[in-house]
GROMACS .gro file of C-alpha atoms in nm:
model
  323
    1MET     CA    1  -7.731  -9.723  -9.605
    2LYS     CA    2  -7.451 -10.007  -9.684
    3ARG     CA    3  -7.694 -10.214  -9.900
    4CYS     CA    4  -7.798  -9.925 -10.113
    5LEU     CA    5  -7.440  -9.819 -10.197
    6SER     CA    6  -7.306 -10.171 -10.219
    7LEU     CA    7  -7.581 -10.178 -10.474
    8LEU     CA    8  -7.566  -9.844 -10.659
    9LEU     CA    9  -7.210  -9.848 -10.699
   10PRO     CA   10  -7.171 -10.108 -10.957
   11CYS     CA   11  -7.442 -10.048 -11.146
   12ILE     CA   12  -7.318  -9.680 -11.193
   13ALA     CA   13  -7.003  -9.801 -11.290
   14ALA     CA   14  -7.167 -10.074 -11.545
   15MET     CA   15  -7.399  -9.768 -11.707
   16THR     CA   16  -7.098  -9.515 -11.744
   17LEU     CA   17  -6.756  -9.579 -11.825
   18ALA     CA   18  -6.605  -9.936 -11.992
   19GLN     CA   19  -6.346  -9.936 -11.709
   20ALA     CA   20  -6.498  -9.718 -11.435
   21ALA     CA   21  -6.453  -9.734 -11.044
   22PRO     CA   22  -6.657  -9.704 -10.780
   23GLY     CA   23  -6.722  -9.296 -10.763
   24ALA     CA   24  -6.862  -9.049 -10.536
   25TRP     CA   25  -7.220  -8.934 -10.387
   26THR     CA   26  -7.326  -8.557 -10.334
   27HIS     CA   27  -7.636  -8.436 -10.264
   28GLN     CA   28  -7.743  -8.235 -10.604
   29SER     CA   29  -7.559  -8.150 -10.947
   30SER     CA   30  -7.374  -7.844 -10.885
   31GLU     CA   31  -7.210  -8.045 -10.585
   32GLY     CA   32  -7.079  -8.275 -10.827
   33GLU     CA   33  -6.856  -8.009 -10.970
   34ASP     CA   34  -6.720  -7.912 -10.688
   35ALA     CA   35  -6.638  -8.250 -10.580
   36THR     CA   36  -6.470  -8.292 -10.952
   37SER     CA   37  -6.268  -7.971 -10.864
   38ALA     CA   38  -6.122  -8.152 -10.537
   39HIS     CA   39  -6.068  -8.488 -10.700
   40TYR     CA   40  -5.837  -8.297 -10.994
   41TYR     CA   41  -5.624  -8.151 -10.730
   42PHE     CA   42  -5.535  -8.485 -10.534
   43TYR     CA   43  -5.540  -8.579 -10.883
   44SER     CA   44  -5.273  -8.333 -10.975
   45GLU     CA   45  -5.071  -8.378 -10.702
   46SER     CA   46  -5.008  -8.738 -10.754
   47GLY     CA   47  -4.907  -8.674 -11.106
   48GLY     CA   48  -4.685  -8.389 -11.047
   49LYS     CA   49  -4.900  -8.132 -11.235
   50VAL     CA   50  -5.018  -7.875 -10.937
   51ASP     CA   51  -4.966  -7.565 -11.198
   52ARG     CA   52  -5.238  -7.660 -11.397
   53VAL     CA   53  -5.487  -7.427 -11.248
   54ARG     CA   54  -5.748  -7.357 -11.537
   55TRP     CA   55  -6.057  -7.527 -11.627
   56VAL     CA   56  -6.230  -7.506 -11.942
   57TRP     CA   57  -6.587  -7.519 -11.993
   58ASN     CA   58  -6.774  -7.515 -12.331
   59GLY     CA   59  -6.997  -7.216 -12.220
   60GLY     CA   60  -7.242  -7.081 -12.365
   61ALA     CA   61  -7.205  -7.213 -12.725
   62GLN     CA   62  -7.000  -7.501 -12.853
   63HIS     CA   63  -6.632  -7.350 -12.952
   64ASP     CA   64  -6.356  -7.508 -13.134
   65PRO     CA   65  -6.154  -7.659 -12.879
   66THR     CA   66  -5.791  -7.598 -13.042
   67VAL     CA   67  -5.845  -7.229 -12.996
   68THR     CA   68  -5.845  -7.258 -12.594
   69ASP     CA   69  -5.541  -7.479 -12.650
   70PHE     CA   70  -5.383  -7.220 -12.837
   71LEU     CA   71  -5.481  -6.900 -12.611
   72ILE     CA   72  -5.393  -7.079 -12.294
   73GLY     CA   73  -5.168  -7.365 -12.367
   74PRO     CA   74  -5.215  -7.728 -12.239
   75ASP     CA   75  -4.991  -7.732 -11.959
   76ARG     CA   76  -5.208  -7.472 -11.797
   77ILE     CA   77  -5.524  -7.653 -11.853
   78ALA     CA   78  -5.602  -7.883 -11.553
   79ALA     CA   79  -5.956  -8.006 -11.688
   80PHE     CA   80  -6.244  -7.974 -11.966
   81LEU     CA   81  -6.576  -7.982 -11.833
   82ALA     CA   82  -6.848  -7.989 -12.100
   83GLU     CA   83  -7.235  -8.098 -12.148
   84PRO     CA   84  -7.295  -8.357 -12.400
   85ILE     CA   85  -7.584  -8.122 -12.525
   86LEU     CA   86  -7.574  -7.787 -12.354
   87ALA     CA   87  -7.916  -7.754 -12.176
   88SER     CA   88  -7.988  -7.443 -11.985
   89GLY     CA   89  -7.789  -7.240 -12.254
   90GLY     CA   90  -8.033  -7.292 -12.519
   91VAL     CA   91  -8.052  -7.719 -12.601
   92ILE     CA   92  -7.737  -7.634 -12.804
   93ILE     CA   93  -7.652  -7.950 -13.019
   94PRO     CA   94  -7.248  -7.977 -13.095
   95PRO     CA   95  -7.135  -8.038 -13.417
   96GLU     CA   96  -7.071  -8.369 -13.548
   97GLY     CA   97  -6.739  -8.490 -13.431
   98TYR     CA   98  -6.719  -8.237 -13.180
   99HIS     CA   99  -6.660  -8.434 -12.842
  100LYS     CA  100  -6.450  -8.676 -13.021
  101ARG     CA  101  -6.225  -8.398 -13.142
  102THR     CA  102  -6.219  -8.260 -12.775
  103ALA     CA  103  -6.153  -8.581 -12.609
  104GLU     CA  104  -5.865  -8.621 -12.836
  105ILE     CA  105  -5.704  -8.317 -12.735
  106CYS     CA  106  -5.749  -8.362 -12.395
  107LYS     CA  107  -5.613  -8.759 -12.422
  108LYS     CA  108  -5.272  -8.573 -12.612
  109HIS     CA  109  -5.232  -8.323 -12.336
  110ASP     CA  110  -5.314  -8.537 -12.050
  111ILE     CA  111  -5.626  -8.311 -11.936
  112LEU     CA  112  -5.904  -8.446 -11.755
  113TYR     CA  113  -6.226  -8.497 -11.947
  114ILE     CA  114  -6.508  -8.420 -11.739
  115SER     CA  115  -6.874  -8.484 -11.913
  116ASP     CA  116  -7.183  -8.319 -11.713
  117GLU     CA  117  -7.470  -8.527 -11.738
  118VAL     CA  118  -7.685  -8.413 -11.502
  119VAL     CA  119  -7.955  -8.335 -11.785
  120THR     CA  120  -7.864  -8.617 -12.039
  121ALA     CA  121  -7.808  -8.882 -11.822
  122PHE     CA  122  -8.069  -9.154 -11.689
  123GLY     CA  123  -8.263  -9.156 -12.026
  124ARG     CA  124  -8.300  -8.830 -12.164
  125LEU     CA  125  -8.180  -8.924 -12.504
  126GLY     CA  126  -8.263  -9.280 -12.491
  127HIS     CA  127  -7.962  -9.409 -12.273
  128TRP     CA  128  -7.812  -9.453 -11.939
  129PHE     CA  129  -7.580  -9.202 -12.061
  130ALA     CA  130  -7.499  -9.023 -12.367
  131SER     CA  131  -7.151  -8.957 -12.348
  132LYS     CA  132  -7.036  -9.282 -12.503
  133ASP     CA  133  -7.408  -9.427 -12.655
  134VAL     CA  134  -7.461  -9.126 -12.822
  135PHE     CA  135  -7.152  -8.908 -12.897
  136GLY     CA  136  -6.874  -9.180 -12.856
  137ILE     CA  137  -6.668  -9.080 -12.589
  138GLU     CA  138  -6.567  -9.209 -12.273
  139PRO     CA  139  -6.505  -8.913 -12.008
  140ASP     CA  140  -6.234  -8.930 -11.726
  141ILE     CA  141  -6.538  -8.842 -11.484
  142ILE     CA  142  -6.889  -8.841 -11.540
  143THR     CA  143  -7.108  -8.598 -11.322
  144PHE     CA  144  -7.468  -8.679 -11.258
  145ALA     CA  145  -7.826  -8.604 -11.099
  146LYS     CA  146  -8.157  -8.512 -11.155
  147GLY     CA  147  -8.280  -8.846 -11.371
  148VAL     CA  148  -8.096  -9.063 -11.101
  149THR     CA  149  -8.387  -9.069 -10.868
  150SER     CA  150  -8.654  -8.885 -11.148
  151GLY     CA  151  -8.642  -8.560 -10.935
  152TYR     CA  152  -8.840  -8.735 -10.662
  153VAL     CA  153  -8.533  -8.711 -10.392
  154PRO     CA  154  -8.207  -8.511 -10.432
  155LEU     CA  155  -7.900  -8.707 -10.535
  156GLY     CA  156  -7.623  -8.664 -10.752
  157GLY     CA  157  -7.258  -8.806 -10.810
  158LEU     CA  158  -6.989  -8.876 -11.002
  159ALA     CA  159  -6.834  -9.152 -11.156
  160ILE     CA  160  -6.446  -9.204 -11.183
  161SER     CA  161  -6.270  -9.402 -11.458
  162ASP     CA  162  -5.999  -9.665 -11.354
  163LYS     CA  163  -5.724  -9.453 -11.520
  164VAL     CA  164  -5.782  -9.142 -11.276
  165LEU     CA  165  -5.862  -9.382 -10.955
  166ALA     CA  166  -5.514  -9.556 -11.046
  167ARG     CA  167  -5.286  -9.231 -11.019
  168VAL     CA  168  -5.439  -9.166 -10.675
  169THR     CA  169  -5.415  -9.491 -10.529
  170GLY     CA  170  -5.198  -9.737 -10.413
  171LYS     CA  171  -4.843  -9.663 -10.417
  172ASN     CA  172  -4.955  -9.329 -10.620
  173SER     CA  173  -5.116  -9.174 -10.304
  174ASN     CA  174  -4.816  -9.145 -10.114
  175GLY     CA  175  -5.004  -9.239  -9.799
  176ALA     CA  176  -5.281  -8.968  -9.834
  177TRP     CA  177  -5.633  -8.994  -9.804
  178PHE     CA  178  -5.858  -8.837 -10.081
  179SER     CA  179  -6.210  -8.741  -9.848
  180ASN     CA  180  -6.453  -8.519 -10.012
  181GLY     CA  181  -6.825  -8.559  -9.923
  182PHE     CA  182  -7.130  -8.349  -9.794
  183THR     CA  183  -7.354  -8.362  -9.513
  184TYR     CA  184  -7.599  -8.597  -9.682
  185SER     CA  185  -7.379  -8.782  -9.964
  186GLY     CA  186  -7.480  -9.086 -10.007
  187HIS     CA  187  -7.839  -9.056  -9.819
  188PRO     CA  188  -7.991  -9.391  -9.771
  189VAL     CA  189  -8.323  -9.249  -9.838
  190SER     CA  190  -8.220  -9.115 -10.202
  191CYS     CA  191  -8.001  -9.406 -10.260
  192ALA     CA  192  -8.291  -9.604 -10.222
  193ALA     CA  193  -8.480  -9.442 -10.459
  194VAL     CA  194  -8.257  -9.450 -10.728
  195LEU     CA  195  -8.286  -9.827 -10.682
  196ALA     CA  196  -8.653  -9.800 -10.713
  197ASN     CA  197  -8.625  -9.558 -11.025
  198PHE     CA  198  -8.392  -9.833 -11.209
  199ASP     CA  199  -8.588 -10.092 -11.134
  200ILE     CA  200  -8.857  -9.907 -11.314
  201ILE     CA  201  -8.660  -9.792 -11.579
  202GLU     CA  202  -8.550 -10.126 -11.658
  203ARG     CA  203  -8.910 -10.282 -11.589
  204GLU     CA  204  -9.120 -10.045 -11.818
  205LYS     CA  205  -8.850 -10.038 -12.075
  206ILE     CA  206  -8.858  -9.661 -12.061
  207LEU     CA  207  -8.504  -9.605 -12.258
  208GLU     CA  208  -8.665  -9.799 -12.521
  209HIS     CA  209  -8.934  -9.556 -12.494
  210VAL     CA  210  -8.780  -9.274 -12.533
  211ARG     CA  211  -8.595  -9.402 -12.838
  212GLU     CA  212  -8.908  -9.518 -13.004
  213VAL     CA  213  -9.108  -9.135 -12.938
  214ALA     CA  214  -8.792  -8.899 -12.988
  215PRO     CA  215  -8.800  -8.892 -13.349
  216HIS     CA  216  -9.184  -8.832 -13.369
  217PHE     CA  217  -9.138  -8.563 -13.085
  218GLN     CA  218  -8.841  -8.373 -13.260
  219ALA     CA  219  -9.009  -8.402 -13.600
  220SER     CA  220  -9.370  -8.282 -13.439
  221LEU     CA  221  -9.192  -7.975 -13.307
  222ARG     CA  222  -9.029  -7.891 -13.631
  223THR     CA  223  -9.365  -7.808 -13.816
  224LEU     CA  224  -9.353  -7.495 -13.585
  225THR     CA  225  -9.127  -7.380 -13.810
  226LYS     CA  226  -9.372  -7.243 -14.007
  227SER     CA  227  -9.482  -6.957 -13.769
  228PRO     CA  228  -9.308  -6.621 -13.836
  229LEU     CA  229  -9.262  -6.635 -13.481
  230VAL     CA  230  -9.030  -6.938 -13.475
  231GLY     CA  231  -8.672  -6.892 -13.555
  232GLU     CA  232  -8.535  -7.231 -13.502
  233VAL     CA  233  -8.604  -7.566 -13.337
  234ARG     CA  234  -8.336  -7.784 -13.226
  235GLY     CA  235  -8.328  -8.095 -12.990
  236LEU     CA  236  -8.252  -8.438 -12.954
  237GLY     CA  237  -8.375  -8.733 -12.780
  238LEU     CA  238  -8.630  -8.549 -12.563
  239MET     CA  239  -8.465  -8.228 -12.523
  240ALA     CA  240  -8.571  -7.920 -12.750
  241CYS     CA  241  -8.582  -7.604 -12.786
  242VAL     CA  242  -8.799  -7.323 -12.978
  243GLU     CA  243  -8.630  -7.020 -13.045
  244LEU     CA  244  -8.859  -6.700 -13.108
  245VAL     CA  245  -8.794  -6.395 -13.296
  246ALA     CA  246  -9.004  -6.104 -13.436
  247ASP     CA  247  -8.763  -6.112 -13.736
  248ARG     CA  248  -8.669  -6.399 -13.873
  249GLN     CA  249  -8.362  -6.280 -14.054
  250ASN     CA  250  -8.200  -6.208 -13.733
  251VAL     CA  251  -8.196  -6.570 -13.643
  252GLY     CA  252  -7.852  -6.636 -13.442
  253ALA     CA  253  -7.795  -6.299 -13.396
  254GLU     CA  254  -7.841  -6.113 -13.029
  255SER     CA  255  -8.183  -6.149 -12.912
  256THR     CA  256  -8.383  -5.811 -12.888
  257ASP     CA  257  -8.622  -5.700 -12.609
  258LEU     CA  258  -8.929  -5.786 -12.843
  259ASP     CA  259  -8.815  -6.119 -12.903
  260GLY     CA  260  -8.789  -6.201 -12.520
  261GLU     CA  261  -9.141  -6.040 -12.482
  262ILE     CA  262  -9.280  -6.276 -12.743
  263ALA     CA  263  -9.152  -6.599 -12.516
  264LYS     CA  264  -9.307  -6.455 -12.206
  265ARG     CA  265  -9.600  -6.408 -12.403
  266VAL     CA  266  -9.588  -6.767 -12.562
  267ASP     CA  267  -9.483  -6.940 -12.237
  268ARG     CA  268  -9.823  -6.749 -12.044
  269HIS     CA  269 -10.024  -6.875 -12.313
  270CYS     CA  270  -9.923  -7.198 -12.302
  271PHE     CA  271  -9.946  -7.214 -11.919
  272GLU     CA  272 -10.325  -7.074 -11.947
  273LEU     CA  273 -10.377  -7.364 -12.238
  274GLY     CA  274 -10.239  -7.629 -11.983
  275LEU     CA  275  -9.855  -7.640 -12.076
  276ILE     CA  276  -9.556  -7.547 -11.901
  277VAL     CA  277  -9.225  -7.466 -12.070
  278ARG     CA  278  -8.930  -7.362 -11.970
  279PRO     CA  279  -8.893  -6.968 -12.077
  280ILE     CA  280  -8.509  -6.883 -12.103
  281GLY     CA  281  -8.449  -6.542 -12.281
  282ASN     CA  282  -8.626  -6.565 -12.653
  283MET     CA  283  -8.624  -6.975 -12.637
  284CYS     CA  284  -8.907  -7.209 -12.528
  285VAL     CA  285  -8.691  -7.514 -12.382
  286MET     CA  286  -8.863  -7.839 -12.316
  287SER     CA  287  -8.787  -8.182 -12.127
  288PRO     CA  288  -9.073  -8.359 -12.134
  289PRO     CA  289  -9.162  -8.668 -11.909
  290LEU     CA  290  -8.993  -8.978 -12.035
  291VAL     CA  291  -9.307  -9.178 -12.052
  292ILE     CA  292  -9.480  -8.919 -12.274
  293THR     CA  293  -9.693  -9.099 -12.550
  294LYS     CA  294  -9.703  -8.966 -12.920
  295ALA     CA  295 -10.068  -8.849 -12.842
  296GLU     CA  296  -9.946  -8.613 -12.567
  297ILE     CA  297  -9.632  -8.509 -12.782
  298ASP     CA  298  -9.903  -8.412 -13.051
  299LYS     CA  299 -10.116  -8.216 -12.764
  300MET     CA  300  -9.801  -8.081 -12.667
  301VAL     CA  301  -9.727  -7.924 -13.009
  302SER     CA  302 -10.099  -7.810 -13.095
  303ILE     CA  303 -10.116  -7.607 -12.776
  304LEU     CA  304  -9.786  -7.459 -12.879
  305ARG     CA  305  -9.891  -7.331 -13.183
  306GLN     CA  306 -10.215  -7.200 -13.041
  307ALA     CA  307  -9.996  -7.030 -12.804
  308LEU     CA  308  -9.793  -6.894 -13.093
  309ASP     CA  309 -10.079  -6.797 -13.303
  310ARG     CA  310 -10.243  -6.589 -12.992
  311THR     CA  311  -9.907  -6.404 -12.953
  312ALA     CA  312  -9.897  -6.305 -13.339
  313GLU     CA  313 -10.256  -6.194 -13.277
  314ASP     CA  314 -10.185  -6.032 -12.961
  315LEU     CA  315  -9.892  -5.826 -13.093
  316THR     CA  316 -10.049  -5.743 -13.427
  317LYS     CA  317 -10.334  -5.589 -13.231
  318GLU     CA  318 -10.138  -5.388 -13.036
  319GLY     CA  319  -9.905  -5.277 -13.326
  320LYS     CA  320  -9.582  -5.389 -13.174
  321TRP     CA  321  -9.542  -5.674 -13.500
  322LYS     CA  322  -9.668  -5.764 -13.793
  323ALA     CA  323  -9.599  -6.103 -14.014
   0.00000   0.00000   0.00000
């Protein structure tokens, strides 16, 4: 285990932040969020900011960070936590410059900026981490999981910047120790899987492969907008969402029961045809294997198109919908 950790911590630090200190290991993604909150309270006591009690999350949709700044007050905000791309919320792509502007506001008011890269790290967008390489920011803390082992065994963690670590070490620690961990944090089997995973990613040039096939993936999926059931296709890298609607005039509005039924039927038809998608409300969310080929992307899109056609035909026959 000691060897695994001694090899891994410098790797993670080098991949994430320009000036990163060794972080902490967790067992899964949600524990990473718990660990960041524990670290903040230790950090805040060292900096005399114990009255900051609110954590701000970018939520179900990207919002104007100045709104939160105005409503809550910067002196009451402990940290801002955001996914580079909102994944489970429906693959919401932030507006150009959103993360940079948010990071600037956080820096101005000494608010910790925490990037949740549980989904976007380790190749999903063609880079080890997306915060800096894709969105041009250097967070104070980055949480990660999932792709660190390619999902074969559970492991999560967080990378902490030197700036944050300096606040809670040496004389600033006031003789206190920051102790946060879980029963299986940094388990040697999981860490061994990470080392093997990193070797494969580098040896087989998987990051380069993702950057090569991602434009084809996104362009191919966007051809599905020709279907009257598709309201929008959005995505980046090898993340995408096909949003389904009964009435394309209502794109962006609250989804209806029929919208949800359409998504369930598309999901069922896809499964019967050999494709697994993730249905979330009226959306089909996809994060294919990083090694997917252009030919497999074509097959994937072909199945989705057939599923859309079958769903339209079913609903028309049942009198529930018409083009």
